[in-house]
XYZ file of C-alpha atoms in Angstrom:
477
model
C 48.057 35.099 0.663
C 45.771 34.407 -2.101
C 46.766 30.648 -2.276
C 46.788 30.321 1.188
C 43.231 31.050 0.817
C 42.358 28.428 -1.676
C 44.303 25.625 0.238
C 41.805 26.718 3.014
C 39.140 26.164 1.017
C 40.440 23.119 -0.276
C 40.479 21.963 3.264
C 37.679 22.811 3.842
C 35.487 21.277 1.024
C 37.400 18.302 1.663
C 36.512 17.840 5.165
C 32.851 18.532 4.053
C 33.141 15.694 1.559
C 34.718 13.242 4.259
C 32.161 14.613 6.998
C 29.097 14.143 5.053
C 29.785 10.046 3.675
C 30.593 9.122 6.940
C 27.185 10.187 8.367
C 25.536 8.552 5.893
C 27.402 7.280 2.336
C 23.895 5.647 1.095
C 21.325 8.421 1.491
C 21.192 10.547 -2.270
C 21.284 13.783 0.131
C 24.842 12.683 0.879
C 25.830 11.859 -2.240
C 24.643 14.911 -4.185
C 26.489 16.943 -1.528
C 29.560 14.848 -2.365
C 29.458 15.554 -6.060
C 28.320 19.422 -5.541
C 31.096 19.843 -3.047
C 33.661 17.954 -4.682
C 33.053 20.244 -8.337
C 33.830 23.022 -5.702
C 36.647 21.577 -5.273
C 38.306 20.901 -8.547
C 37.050 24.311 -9.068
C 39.301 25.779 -6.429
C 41.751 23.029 -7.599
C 41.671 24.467 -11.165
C 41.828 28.098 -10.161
C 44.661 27.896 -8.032
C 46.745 26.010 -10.885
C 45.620 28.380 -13.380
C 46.735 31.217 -11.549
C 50.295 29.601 -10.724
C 50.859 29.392 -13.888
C 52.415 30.218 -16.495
C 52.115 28.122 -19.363
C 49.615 29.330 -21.822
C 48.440 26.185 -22.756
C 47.768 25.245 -19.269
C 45.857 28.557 -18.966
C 43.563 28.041 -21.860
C 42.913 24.734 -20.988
C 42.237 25.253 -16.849
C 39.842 28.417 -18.257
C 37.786 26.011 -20.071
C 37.235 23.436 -17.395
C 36.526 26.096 -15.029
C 33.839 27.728 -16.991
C 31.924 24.565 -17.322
C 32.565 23.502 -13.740
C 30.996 26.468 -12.785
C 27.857 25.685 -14.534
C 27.520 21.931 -13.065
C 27.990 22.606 -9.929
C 25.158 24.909 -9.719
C 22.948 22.152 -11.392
C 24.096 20.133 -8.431
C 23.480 23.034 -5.798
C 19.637 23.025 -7.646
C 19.130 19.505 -7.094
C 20.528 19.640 -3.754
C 17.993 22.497 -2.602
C 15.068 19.772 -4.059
C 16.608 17.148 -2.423
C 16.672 19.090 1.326
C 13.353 20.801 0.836
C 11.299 19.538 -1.781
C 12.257 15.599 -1.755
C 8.738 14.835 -3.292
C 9.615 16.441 -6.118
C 13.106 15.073 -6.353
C 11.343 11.863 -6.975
C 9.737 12.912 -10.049
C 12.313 11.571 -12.376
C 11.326 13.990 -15.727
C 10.688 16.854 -13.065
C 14.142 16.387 -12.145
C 15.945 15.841 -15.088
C 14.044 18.877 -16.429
C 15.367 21.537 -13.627
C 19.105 20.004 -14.318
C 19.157 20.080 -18.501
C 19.829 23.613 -18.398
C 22.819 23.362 -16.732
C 23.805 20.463 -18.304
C 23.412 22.176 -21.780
C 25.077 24.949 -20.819
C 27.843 23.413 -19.716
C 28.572 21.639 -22.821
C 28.159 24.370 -24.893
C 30.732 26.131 -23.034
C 33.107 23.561 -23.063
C 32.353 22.822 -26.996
C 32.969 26.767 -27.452
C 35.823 26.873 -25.809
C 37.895 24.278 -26.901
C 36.628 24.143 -30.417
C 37.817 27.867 -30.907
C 34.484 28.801 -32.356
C 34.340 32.021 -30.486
C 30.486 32.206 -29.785
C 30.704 33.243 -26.563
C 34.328 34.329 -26.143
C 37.689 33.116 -26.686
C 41.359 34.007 -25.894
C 43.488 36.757 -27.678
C 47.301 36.453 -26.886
C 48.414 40.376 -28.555
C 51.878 39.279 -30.738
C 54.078 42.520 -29.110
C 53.122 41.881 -25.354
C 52.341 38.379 -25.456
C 49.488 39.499 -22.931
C 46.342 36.991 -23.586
C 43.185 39.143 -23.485
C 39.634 37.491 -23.321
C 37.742 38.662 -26.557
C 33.292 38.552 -26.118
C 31.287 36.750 -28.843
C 28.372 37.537 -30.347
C 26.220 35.229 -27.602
C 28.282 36.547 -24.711
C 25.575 38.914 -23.207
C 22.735 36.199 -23.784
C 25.457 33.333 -22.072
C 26.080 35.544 -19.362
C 22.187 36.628 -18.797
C 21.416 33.155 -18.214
C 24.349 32.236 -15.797
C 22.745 35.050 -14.167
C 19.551 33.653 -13.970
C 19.839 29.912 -13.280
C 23.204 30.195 -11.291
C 21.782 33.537 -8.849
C 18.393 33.860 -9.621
C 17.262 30.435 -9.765
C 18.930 28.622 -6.336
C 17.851 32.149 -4.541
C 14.518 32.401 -4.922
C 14.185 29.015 -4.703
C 15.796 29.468 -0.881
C 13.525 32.644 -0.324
C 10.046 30.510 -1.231
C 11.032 27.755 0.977
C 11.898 29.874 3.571
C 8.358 31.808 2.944
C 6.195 28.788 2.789
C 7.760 26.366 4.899
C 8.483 27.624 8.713
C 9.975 24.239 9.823
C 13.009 24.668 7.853
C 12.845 28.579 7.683
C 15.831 28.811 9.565
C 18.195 26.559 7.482
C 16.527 28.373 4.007
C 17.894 31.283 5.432
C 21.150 30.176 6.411
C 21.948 29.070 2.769
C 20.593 32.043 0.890
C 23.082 34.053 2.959
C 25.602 31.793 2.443
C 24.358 32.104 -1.342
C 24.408 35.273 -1.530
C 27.843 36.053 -0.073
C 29.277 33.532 -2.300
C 27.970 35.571 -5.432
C 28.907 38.696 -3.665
C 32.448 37.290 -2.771
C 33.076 36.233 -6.450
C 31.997 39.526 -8.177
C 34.226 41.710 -5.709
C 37.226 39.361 -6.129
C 36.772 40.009 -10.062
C 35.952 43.861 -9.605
C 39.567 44.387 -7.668
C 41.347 42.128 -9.692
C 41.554 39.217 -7.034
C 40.718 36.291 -9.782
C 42.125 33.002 -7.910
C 39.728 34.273 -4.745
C 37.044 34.109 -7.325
C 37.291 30.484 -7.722
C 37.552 30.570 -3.912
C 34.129 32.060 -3.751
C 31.976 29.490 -2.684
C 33.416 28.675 0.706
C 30.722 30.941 2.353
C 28.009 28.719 0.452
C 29.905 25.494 1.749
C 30.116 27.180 5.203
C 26.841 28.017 5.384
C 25.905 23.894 4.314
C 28.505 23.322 7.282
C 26.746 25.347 9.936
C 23.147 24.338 9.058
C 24.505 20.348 9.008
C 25.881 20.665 12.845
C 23.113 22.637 14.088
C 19.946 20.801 11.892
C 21.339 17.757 11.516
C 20.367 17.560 7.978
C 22.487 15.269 6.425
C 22.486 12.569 9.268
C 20.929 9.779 8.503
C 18.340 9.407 11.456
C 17.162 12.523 10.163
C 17.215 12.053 6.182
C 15.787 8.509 6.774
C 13.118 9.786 9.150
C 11.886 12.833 6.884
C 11.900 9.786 3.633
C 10.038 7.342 5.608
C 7.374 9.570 6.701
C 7.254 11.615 3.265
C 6.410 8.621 2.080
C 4.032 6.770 3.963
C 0.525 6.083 2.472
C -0.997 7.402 5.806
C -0.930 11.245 6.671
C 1.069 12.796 9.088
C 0.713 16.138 10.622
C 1.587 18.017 13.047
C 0.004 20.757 14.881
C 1.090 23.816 17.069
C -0.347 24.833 20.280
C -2.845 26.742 18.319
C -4.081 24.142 16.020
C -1.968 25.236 13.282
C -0.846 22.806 10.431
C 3.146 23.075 10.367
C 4.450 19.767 8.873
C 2.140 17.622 6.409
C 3.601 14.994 4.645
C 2.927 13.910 1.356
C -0.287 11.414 1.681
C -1.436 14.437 3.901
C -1.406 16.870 1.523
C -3.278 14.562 -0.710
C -5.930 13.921 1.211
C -6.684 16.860 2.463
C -5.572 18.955 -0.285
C -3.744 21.593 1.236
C -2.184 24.195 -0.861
C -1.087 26.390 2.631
C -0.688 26.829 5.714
C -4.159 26.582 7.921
C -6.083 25.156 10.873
C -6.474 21.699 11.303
C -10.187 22.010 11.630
C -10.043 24.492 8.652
C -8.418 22.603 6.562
C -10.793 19.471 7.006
C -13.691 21.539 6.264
C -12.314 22.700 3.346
C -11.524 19.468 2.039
C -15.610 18.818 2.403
C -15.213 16.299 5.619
C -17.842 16.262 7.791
C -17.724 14.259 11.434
C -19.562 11.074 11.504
C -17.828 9.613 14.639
C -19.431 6.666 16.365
C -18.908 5.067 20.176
C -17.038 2.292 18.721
C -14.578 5.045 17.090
C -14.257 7.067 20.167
C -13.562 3.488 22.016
C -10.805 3.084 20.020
C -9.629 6.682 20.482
C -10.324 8.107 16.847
C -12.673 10.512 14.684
C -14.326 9.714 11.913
C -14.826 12.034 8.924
C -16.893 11.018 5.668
C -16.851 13.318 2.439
C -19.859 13.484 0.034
C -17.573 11.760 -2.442
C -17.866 8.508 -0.170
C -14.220 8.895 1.215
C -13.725 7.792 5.000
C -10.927 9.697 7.258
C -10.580 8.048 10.496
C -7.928 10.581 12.467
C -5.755 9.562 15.509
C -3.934 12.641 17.183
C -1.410 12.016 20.186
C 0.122 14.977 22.340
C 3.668 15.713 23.098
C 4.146 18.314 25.705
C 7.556 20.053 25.835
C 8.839 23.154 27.102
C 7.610 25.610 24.103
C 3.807 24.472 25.235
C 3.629 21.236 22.836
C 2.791 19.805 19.777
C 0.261 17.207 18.222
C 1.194 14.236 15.991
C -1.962 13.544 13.882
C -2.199 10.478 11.529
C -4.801 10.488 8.790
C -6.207 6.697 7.397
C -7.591 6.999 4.199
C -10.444 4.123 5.042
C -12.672 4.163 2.194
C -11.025 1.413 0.439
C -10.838 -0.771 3.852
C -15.296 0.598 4.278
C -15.955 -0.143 0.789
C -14.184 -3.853 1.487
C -16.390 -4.122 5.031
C -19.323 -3.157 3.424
C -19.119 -5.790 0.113
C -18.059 -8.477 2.628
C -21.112 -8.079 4.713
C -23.360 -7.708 1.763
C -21.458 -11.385 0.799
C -22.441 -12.653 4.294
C -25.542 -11.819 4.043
C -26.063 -13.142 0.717
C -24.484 -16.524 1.977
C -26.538 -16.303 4.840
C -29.839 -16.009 2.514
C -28.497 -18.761 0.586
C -27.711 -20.861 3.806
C -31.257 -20.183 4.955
C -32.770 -21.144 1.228
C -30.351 -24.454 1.207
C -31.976 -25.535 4.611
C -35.411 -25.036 3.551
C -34.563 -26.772 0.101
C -33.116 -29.393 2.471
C -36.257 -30.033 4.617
C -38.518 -29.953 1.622
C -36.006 -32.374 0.078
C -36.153 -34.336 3.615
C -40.144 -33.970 4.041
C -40.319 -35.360 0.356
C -38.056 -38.347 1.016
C -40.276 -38.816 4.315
C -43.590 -39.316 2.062
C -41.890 -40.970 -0.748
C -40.389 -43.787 1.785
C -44.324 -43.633 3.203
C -45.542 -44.338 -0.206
C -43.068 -46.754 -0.954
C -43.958 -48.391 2.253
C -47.596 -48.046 3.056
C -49.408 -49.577 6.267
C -52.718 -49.857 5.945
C -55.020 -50.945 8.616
C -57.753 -52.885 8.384
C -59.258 -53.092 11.729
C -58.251 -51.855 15.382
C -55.635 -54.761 15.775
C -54.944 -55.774 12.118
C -52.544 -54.169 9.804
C -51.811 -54.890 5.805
C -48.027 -53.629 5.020
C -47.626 -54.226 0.900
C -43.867 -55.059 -0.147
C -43.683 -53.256 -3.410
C -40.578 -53.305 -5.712
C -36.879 -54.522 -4.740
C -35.778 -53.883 -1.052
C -31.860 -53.048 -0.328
C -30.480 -52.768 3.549
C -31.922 -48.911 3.876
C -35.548 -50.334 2.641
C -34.958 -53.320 4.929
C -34.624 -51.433 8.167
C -37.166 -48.896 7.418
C -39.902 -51.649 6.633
C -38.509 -53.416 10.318
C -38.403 -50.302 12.222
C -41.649 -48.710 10.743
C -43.605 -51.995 11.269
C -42.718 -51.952 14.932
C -43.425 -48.927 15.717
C -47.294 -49.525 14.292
C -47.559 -52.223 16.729
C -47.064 -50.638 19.624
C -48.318 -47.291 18.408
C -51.726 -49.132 17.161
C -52.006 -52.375 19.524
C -52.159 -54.788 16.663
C -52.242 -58.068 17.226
C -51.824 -59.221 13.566
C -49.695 -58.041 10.626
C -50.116 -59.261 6.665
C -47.324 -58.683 4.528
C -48.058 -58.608 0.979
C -45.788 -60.185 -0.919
C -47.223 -59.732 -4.093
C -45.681 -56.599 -5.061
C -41.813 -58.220 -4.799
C -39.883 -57.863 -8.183
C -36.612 -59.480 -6.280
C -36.212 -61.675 -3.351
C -32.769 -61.609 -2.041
C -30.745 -62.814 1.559
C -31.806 -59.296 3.171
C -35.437 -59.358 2.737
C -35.219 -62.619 4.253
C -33.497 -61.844 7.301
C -35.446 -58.995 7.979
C -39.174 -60.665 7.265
C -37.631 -63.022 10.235
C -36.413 -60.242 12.461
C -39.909 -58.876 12.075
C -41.658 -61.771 12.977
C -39.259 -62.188 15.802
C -39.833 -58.983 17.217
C -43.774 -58.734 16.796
C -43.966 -61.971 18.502
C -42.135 -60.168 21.239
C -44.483 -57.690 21.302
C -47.644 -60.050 21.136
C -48.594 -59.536 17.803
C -48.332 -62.356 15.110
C -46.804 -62.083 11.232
C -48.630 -63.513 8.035
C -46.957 -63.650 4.449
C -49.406 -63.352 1.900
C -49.352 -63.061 -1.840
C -46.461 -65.756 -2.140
C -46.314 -66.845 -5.959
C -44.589 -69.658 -7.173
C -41.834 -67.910 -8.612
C -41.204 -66.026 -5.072
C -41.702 -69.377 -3.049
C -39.056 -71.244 -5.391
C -36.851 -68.023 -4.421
C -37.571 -68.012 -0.860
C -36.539 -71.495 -0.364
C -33.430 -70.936 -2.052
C -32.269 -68.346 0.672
C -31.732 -70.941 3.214
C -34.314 -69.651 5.356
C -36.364 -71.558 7.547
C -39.960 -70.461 7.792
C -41.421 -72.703 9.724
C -43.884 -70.987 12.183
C -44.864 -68.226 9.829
C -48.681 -68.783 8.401
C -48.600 -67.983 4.570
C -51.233 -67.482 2.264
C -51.065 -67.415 -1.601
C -53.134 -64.208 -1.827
C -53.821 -61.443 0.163
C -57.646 -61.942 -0.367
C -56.991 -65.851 1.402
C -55.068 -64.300 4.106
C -58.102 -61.696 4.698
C -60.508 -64.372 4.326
C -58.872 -66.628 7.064
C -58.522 -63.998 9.462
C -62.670 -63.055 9.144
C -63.057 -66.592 10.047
């Protein structure tokens, strides 16, 4: 009857092991489940060989594995209860390597005191008449067994019970596995009592029961539902959500953070706590969200959708953290308006530039009049094509402007005489004579008369003069 139980348990935890990797082999949830449940196994495995039999080294040997088994797997059921409950902590990697060394120490030291014989916690006595073998306590056997105690009972229990306390959402499952806990010790320590020792490595089917039940009914080892709680522990917005009565019962990680929340409160509580104070503009309440500033500078900007059901309803609140995104705004509008200051300093740089040019192009150019209908233009320095069709255009535009009839152009000034002067001194003349007015080179030197003629110019029909003074003179008479 006895090993009929174990092969039932063996059945079982193998099922468990199938059941679970085909919902989801890659999620760690899974996986620790698989190892925890398959050291329950090669416990049972172990127990049920030891008991059949009757080999003594086979004994002492199987009794040694299954002490140490015993103390892994309960490291595993520890960082299985993280993993479920607390995943945030799970990913602390010293956190979790701290909760499991225990264990891990333990179960070495077992295994070390066992096989090497030392005796420290308790070895095996086979009495020479009967041949009976008769497990002899060491010296550290009370201290061993006190902290089995602890970290196997103690430990994963009130670890169940605080969940369960703290955390309503998964109250229900808590409680499912600290009953299924606590029969499992309970199951072990009457199977020892009455002298039932293979159903004590039977003992944790309730426990692997209990992870049975809770998996059918919560789902908590699919992997919608392990991927879904991961993703939105993890997101680096908050995400609440709120009874009927306001009342925070899920905050993820980020949510916690921002608003600091050490229990279970009011939304609106909890905000004030956290020192945010409304600031909500029309824009924001366009857009459908509330805006919350702290004295520290931080920006909240909360979105809250409702789902109605048939137990009155829920809220789904998302908290953006926005002062990184204000801060951003604000320096890039402090940049714009910088460039736009600079923009506006450039163009007035530009039309002083521009108004300078203007009066350095007058200078460089000036017409001076010396009656109502005669006009003196000095030609001062060398003249490219941008000199050339300001003097033309300029010259013009004082003739009809003015009414002159008569226009000198000192040449005096000239340091070079080139094929572009030329043309243009001839496309003013033509177009003055258009306009009824009449062109007269003064100033010509030699040196500027031997270059004019060698620019294949005609200038026939333009009166010259070899100073401006003559040209003056001949006009007064």
């Amino acid at each position: 009857m006895e090993l009929l139980f174990i092969l039932f348990t063996i059945v079982v935890l193998v099922a468990s092991v199938v059941y679970v990797l085909l919902q989801d082999h890659r999620a760690i949830p899974n996986r620790v489940f698989a190892v925890f449940t398959t050291g329950s196994l090669l416990l049972s495995c172990a127990g049920a060989v030891r008991f059949a039999s009757r080999n003594m080294v086979e004994v002492w040997l199987l009794s040694g594995l299954l002490t140490s088994l015993q103390a892994a797997i309960f490291g595993f059921l520890i960082w299985l209860i993280m993993l479920l409950f607390m995943p945030h902590r799970y990913q602390q990697p010293l956190l979790r390597w701290v909760v499991i060394a225990p264990y891990v120490v333990m179960a070495i030291g077992l295994a070390v005191d066992w096989y090497g014989r030392l005796g420290i916690v308790g070895i095996d006595v086979v009495r020479g008449e009967s041949g009976i073998t008769n497990f002899v306590r060491g010296p550290a056997f009370w201290p061993v067994f006190a902290l089995y105690i602890t970290g196997c009972i103690l430990v994963p229990l009130t670890m169940l019970v605080t969940i369960a306390v703290q955390h309503p959402k998964v109250r229900v499952p808590a409680i499912w596995l600290t009953a299924g806990t606590i029969l499992t010790f309970l199951t072990g320590y009457i199977s020892r009592e009455v002298g039932l020792i293979p159903l004590a490595y039977a003992s944790l089917l309730p426990l692997h029961l209990s992870f049975g039940w809770v998996t059918l009914r919560y789902g908590i080892f699919r992997p919608s539902q392990v991927a879904l709680q991961t993703a939105v522990e993890h997101l680096p917005d908050g995400i609440l959500v709120l009874d009927t009565d306001r009342q925070i019962r899920f905050a993820n990680r980020a949510a916690r953070q921002i608003l600091e929340l050490d229990r279970e409160q009011r939304f609106d509580h909890a905000l004030a706590d956290a020192g945010f104070a409304e600031q909500t503009t029309d824009v924001d309440r366009e857009l459908g969200s509330r805006r919350f500033e702290r004295s520290n500078g931080q920006v909240l900007l909360i979105s809250e959708v409702a789902i109605r059901d048939e137990r009155g309803g829920t809220s789904v609140v998302l908290l953006r953290d926005m002062t990184l995104i204000e801060r951003q705004r604000a320096e890039l509008v402090a940049s714009q308006k910088a460039l736009a200051e600079r923009s506006a300093a450039l163009e007035h740089s530009l039309t002083e530039l521009q108004q300078r040019d203007e009066l350095l192009r007058r200078l460089t150019l000036p017409l001076i009049p010396l009656s109502q209908t005669t006009l003196v233009a000095p030609l001062i320095g060398a003249f490219d094509a941008e000199r050339c069709q300001l003097l033309f255009s300029s010259i013009l535009a004082e003739i009809a402007a003015r009414q002159v009839r008569t226009v000198l152009l000192d040449l005096t000034g000239l340091t070079v005489f080139e094929q572009t002067l030329a043309h243009t001194l001839h496309q003013i003349s033509n177009g003055a004579r258009l306009m009824g007015a009449e062109v007269v080179l003064c100033g010509i030197r030699p040196d500027l008369a031997e270059l004019m003629v060698h620019t294949s110019s005609t200038w026939d029909g333009l009166r010259s003069f070899a100073t401006l003074q003559d040209g003056v003179a001949a006009l007064l008479r």
